[in-house]
Amino acid sequence: MSSVSLLILGDGRFPSGGHAHSGGAEAAIAAGRVHDTATLEDFCRGRLATTGLVAASLAAAAATGYDPLLLDAAADARTPSPALRRVARKLGRQLMRAVRTTWPDPELDRLAAALPAGAHQPIVMGLAARAAGLTPHDAARAAAYDSVSGPVTAAIRLLGLDPFEATAVTARLTGDMENVAGEAAGHAARLPADGVDALPAASAPLLDITAEQHAAWPVRLFAS
Amino acid sequence: MHLHHTDPALTDIIPPTAPRPGGRSGPLRIGLGGPVGAGKTATVAALCRRLRDTLSIAVVTNDIYTREDAEALLRQAVLPPERITAVETGACPHTAIRDDISANLEAVEDLQERIGDLDLVLIESGGDNLTATFSKGLIDHQIFLIDVAGGDDIPRKGGPGVTTADLLVINKTDLAPHVGADLSAMERDARAARGSLPVVLTCLKDQHGIEPVADWVCRRLADLTAARS
Ligand SMILES: Nc1nc2c(ncn2[C@@H]2O[C@H](COP(=O)(O)OP(=O)(O)O)[C@@H](O)[C@H]2O)c(=O)[nH]1
Ligand SMILES: [Mg+2]
């Protein structure tokens, strides 16, 4: 296992389709809720503590080798917005395509065959981490980072934020991301005893509502 | 000046098709890039009209922030709706065709699944700058379009699109007198920048304006068929 693999997986330039998604930032920016680095930081902290924690837990769970189909159903149950379920599967399918070439692995092939329309993205991320020889805790780190880096990159493009200031937002959330990853790994460790009920079901209702609205916008820069 | 026609000698100097990366199967994939307004959508529409009776065609569009291009194609009814897919690019059209081709690959695969027997997939990039080129992981050949009204110095300025695309199209020759563009200088500069790679001049306002591009596409399809047999 190599920490470099974690850098590869977490790299914003990893070619898995994420660049076209804002993680809810486009809707929040249009509503005026996110308009500078301070409000971006609030937004990211909230997202990380809710859907970020769920994603990190699913990724850690998949990285333990737990049945990805059960996890996928658990992810559905934890994603109330149909638009966000579609996005999660789309991104999962795109990530799957990238990681099957990057870290070929029969477990990835089996999941791709079982869910050709895509598994939820954090589950694919967890399996990718496993294929890359990373731990469940690292898979959770990658998912936590992903839940912050997407909105930050989108805000740089949409608001023309100073990229250094925006990156400092990500850096200031390092401790929060570590905490979320640790908590997620803890939840995943209880899977053998409690099944998918071990996984958290935190949600951010406003993200769900605005995701539905955003999906219906006729003109937008990001797919979600 | 033979502005609207392919130079007959051109056929001989078009280099042979490169082998398909990874021996990919499925339809021929052609990417169309170039600045906003150069005539990419018009070219796609004209190609579809010209070739749809003999070939099974699908189109992927990459609008920057709307479904405008896909809707224009639907409005013109150049293909049935199930053969046209729009991809969203997150404000970065060149990323979606070069650095991270995930969404476009997915669109192509969905079309292949839905339609089955495709011969040709045309992928129109969101209008971008002169450096935008397609990844070989996404397309087999790329066409770069510029237009006469965009400035007759563009072929001289070069950039990867102008210098390396498999076909360079200089469109809107009809506008040359109106914008004071020197067509022969454009063609000469383009040929100088491209070595043996082909250049065609088109006027899509003419009824048969698409012919040089359609010919080129048909030759690429013939190459592929020959390579597979
Ligand atoms: N005069 C003239 N207009 C053209 C020609 N080709 C395309 N156009 C027009 O140029 C505009 C932009 O074309 P479009 O295909 O949408 O460009 P795209 O942004 O590259 O897709 C449209 O209004 C077309 O009708 C041409 O050969 N001559
Ligand atoms: Mg267009």
PDB file of C-alpha atoms in Angstrom, chain B residues 36-137:
ATOM      1  CA  VAL B  36     -17.688  29.468 -31.089  1.00  0.00           C
ATOM      2  CA  GLY B  37     -19.599  30.374 -34.222  1.00  0.00           C
ATOM      3  CA  ALA B  38     -17.202  28.777 -36.706  1.00  0.00           C
ATOM      4  CA  GLY B  39     -19.942  26.506 -38.005  1.00  0.00           C
ATOM      5  CA  LYS B  40     -19.534  23.263 -36.045  1.00  0.00           C
ATOM      6  CA  THR B  41     -23.246  22.714 -35.497  1.00  0.00           C
ATOM      7  CA  ALA B  42     -23.979  23.735 -39.087  1.00  0.00           C
ATOM      8  CA  THR B  43     -21.380  21.196 -40.264  1.00  0.00           C
ATOM      9  CA  VAL B  44     -22.806  18.442 -38.094  1.00  0.00           C
ATOM     10  CA  ALA B  45     -26.306  19.202 -39.376  1.00  0.00           C
ATOM     11  CA  ALA B  46     -25.165  19.244 -43.007  1.00  0.00           C
ATOM     12  CA  LEU B  47     -23.185  16.000 -42.583  1.00  0.00           C
ATOM     13  CA  CYS B  48     -26.222  14.304 -41.068  1.00  0.00           C
ATOM     14  CA  ARG B  49     -28.471  15.440 -43.896  1.00  0.00           C
ATOM     15  CA  ARG B  50     -25.936  14.379 -46.510  1.00  0.00           C
ATOM     16  CA  LEU B  51     -25.074  10.967 -45.003  1.00  0.00           C
ATOM     17  CA  ARG B  52     -28.093   9.817 -42.989  1.00  0.00           C
ATOM     18  CA  ASP B  53     -29.653   7.885 -45.870  1.00  0.00           C
ATOM     19  CA  THR B  54     -26.588   5.706 -46.316  1.00  0.00           C
ATOM     20  CA  LEU B  55     -25.150   5.592 -42.790  1.00  0.00           C
ATOM     21  CA  SER B  56     -26.422   5.057 -39.258  1.00  0.00           C
ATOM     22  CA  ILE B  57     -25.332   8.258 -37.480  1.00  0.00           C
ATOM     23  CA  ALA B  58     -25.494   9.647 -33.925  1.00  0.00           C
ATOM     24  CA  VAL B  59     -24.361  12.985 -32.491  1.00  0.00           C
ATOM     25  CA  VAL B  60     -22.976  14.084 -29.106  1.00  0.00           C
ATOM     26  CA  THR B  61     -22.958  17.828 -28.383  1.00  0.00           C
ATOM     27  CA  ASN B  62     -20.924  19.580 -25.673  1.00  0.00           C
ATOM     28  CA  ASP B  63     -22.549  22.920 -25.057  1.00  0.00           C
ATOM     29  CA  ILE B  64     -20.843  25.162 -22.582  1.00  0.00           C
ATOM     30  CA  TYR B  65     -23.939  25.993 -20.588  1.00  0.00           C
ATOM     31  CA  THR B  66     -27.103  25.027 -22.425  1.00  0.00           C
ATOM     32  CA  ARG B  67     -28.546  22.341 -24.635  1.00  0.00           C
ATOM     33  CA  GLU B  68     -28.647  24.898 -27.454  1.00  0.00           C
ATOM     34  CA  ASP B  69     -26.666  22.831 -30.010  1.00  0.00           C
ATOM     35  CA  ALA B  70     -28.579  19.637 -29.336  1.00  0.00           C
ATOM     36  CA  GLU B  71     -31.824  21.569 -29.568  1.00  0.00           C
ATOM     37  CA  ALA B  72     -30.798  23.254 -32.811  1.00  0.00           C
ATOM     38  CA  LEU B  73     -30.151  19.817 -34.304  1.00  0.00           C
ATOM     39  CA  LEU B  74     -33.474  18.559 -32.985  1.00  0.00           C
ATOM     40  CA  ARG B  75     -35.283  21.608 -34.360  1.00  0.00           C
ATOM     41  CA  GLN B  76     -33.756  21.065 -37.772  1.00  0.00           C
ATOM     42  CA  ALA B  77     -34.764  17.411 -37.437  1.00  0.00           C
ATOM     43  CA  VAL B  78     -31.477  16.256 -38.946  1.00  0.00           C
ATOM     44  CA  LEU B  79     -31.725  13.024 -36.929  1.00  0.00           C
ATOM     45  CA  PRO B  80     -34.369  11.401 -34.728  1.00  0.00           C
ATOM     46  CA  PRO B  81     -34.083  12.617 -31.106  1.00  0.00           C
ATOM     47  CA  GLU B  82     -32.824   9.281 -29.771  1.00  0.00           C
ATOM     48  CA  ARG B  83     -29.682   9.750 -31.862  1.00  0.00           C
ATOM     49  CA  ILE B  84     -28.697  13.082 -30.292  1.00  0.00           C
ATOM     50  CA  THR B  85     -27.191  13.417 -26.793  1.00  0.00           C
ATOM     51  CA  ALA B  86     -25.999  16.552 -24.981  1.00  0.00           C
ATOM     52  CA  VAL B  87     -23.118  16.404 -22.504  1.00  0.00           C
ATOM     53  CA  GLU B  88     -22.569  19.046 -19.803  1.00  0.00           C
ATOM     54  CA  THR B  89     -19.036  20.290 -19.381  1.00  0.00           C
ATOM     55  CA  GLY B  90     -18.811  22.231 -16.100  1.00  0.00           C
ATOM     56  CA  ALA B  91     -17.598  25.459 -17.723  1.00  0.00           C
ATOM     57  CA  CYS B  92     -14.615  23.678 -19.228  1.00  0.00           C
ATOM     58  CA  PRO B  93     -15.370  22.413 -22.738  1.00  0.00           C
ATOM     59  CA  HIS B  94     -11.800  21.396 -23.515  1.00  0.00           C
ATOM     60  CA  THR B  95     -11.530  19.310 -20.339  1.00  0.00           C
ATOM     61  CA  ALA B  96     -14.516  17.240 -21.436  1.00  0.00           C
ATOM     62  CA  ILE B  97     -12.955  16.344 -24.789  1.00  0.00           C
ATOM     63  CA  ARG B  98      -9.338  15.946 -23.744  1.00  0.00           C
ATOM     64  CA  ASP B  99      -8.339  15.669 -20.077  1.00  0.00           C
ATOM     65  CA  ASP B 100     -11.411  13.979 -18.669  1.00  0.00           C
ATOM     66  CA  ILE B 101     -13.463  12.354 -21.398  1.00  0.00           C
ATOM     67  CA  SER B 102     -15.690  10.350 -19.013  1.00  0.00           C
ATOM     68  CA  ALA B 103     -19.003  12.041 -19.764  1.00  0.00           C
ATOM     69  CA  ASN B 104     -18.442  11.962 -23.512  1.00  0.00           C
ATOM     70  CA  LEU B 105     -17.410   8.302 -23.500  1.00  0.00           C
ATOM     71  CA  GLU B 106     -20.508   7.518 -21.521  1.00  0.00           C
ATOM     72  CA  ALA B 107     -22.678   9.393 -24.022  1.00  0.00           C
ATOM     73  CA  VAL B 108     -21.121   7.462 -26.915  1.00  0.00           C
ATOM     74  CA  GLU B 109     -21.601   4.138 -25.141  1.00  0.00           C
ATOM     75  CA  ASP B 110     -25.222   4.970 -24.329  1.00  0.00           C
ATOM     76  CA  LEU B 111     -25.878   5.802 -27.974  1.00  0.00           C
ATOM     77  CA  GLN B 112     -24.241   2.573 -29.105  1.00  0.00           C
ATOM     78  CA  GLU B 113     -26.404   0.654 -26.674  1.00  0.00           C
ATOM     79  CA  ARG B 114     -29.580   2.476 -27.666  1.00  0.00           C
ATOM     80  CA  ILE B 115     -29.110   2.460 -31.446  1.00  0.00           C
ATOM     81  CA  GLY B 116     -27.085  -0.703 -31.891  1.00  0.00           C
ATOM     82  CA  ASP B 117     -25.784  -0.594 -35.436  1.00  0.00           C
ATOM     83  CA  LEU B 118     -24.049   2.795 -35.601  1.00  0.00           C
ATOM     84  CA  ASP B 119     -21.567   3.561 -38.379  1.00  0.00           C
ATOM     85  CA  LEU B 120     -20.603   7.053 -37.351  1.00  0.00           C
ATOM     86  CA  VAL B 121     -20.667   9.172 -34.191  1.00  0.00           C
ATOM     87  CA  LEU B 122     -20.016  12.905 -34.534  1.00  0.00           C
ATOM     88  CA  ILE B 123     -18.882  14.661 -31.349  1.00  0.00           C
ATOM     89  CA  GLU B 124     -19.177  18.452 -31.403  1.00  0.00           C
ATOM     90  CA  SER B 125     -17.033  20.173 -28.782  1.00  0.00           C
ATOM     91  CA  GLY B 126     -18.236  23.272 -26.957  1.00  0.00           C
ATOM     92  CA  GLY B 127     -16.724  26.249 -28.737  1.00  0.00           C
ATOM     93  CA  ASP B 128     -13.311  26.900 -27.272  1.00  0.00           C
ATOM     94  CA  ASN B 129     -10.022  28.537 -28.095  1.00  0.00           C
ATOM     95  CA  LEU B 130      -7.446  27.530 -30.672  1.00  0.00           C
ATOM     96  CA  THR B 131      -5.685  25.078 -28.334  1.00  0.00           C
ATOM     97  CA  ALA B 132      -8.640  22.712 -27.887  1.00  0.00           C
ATOM     98  CA  THR B 133      -8.042  19.225 -29.241  1.00  0.00           C
ATOM     99  CA  PHE B 134      -9.695  15.863 -28.678  1.00  0.00           C
ATOM    100  CA  SER B 135      -8.231  12.900 -26.808  1.00  0.00           C
ATOM    101  CA  LYS B 136      -7.454   9.817 -28.897  1.00  0.00           C
ATOM    102  CA  GLY B 137      -9.296   7.923 -26.186  1.00  0.00           C
TER     103      GLY B 137
END
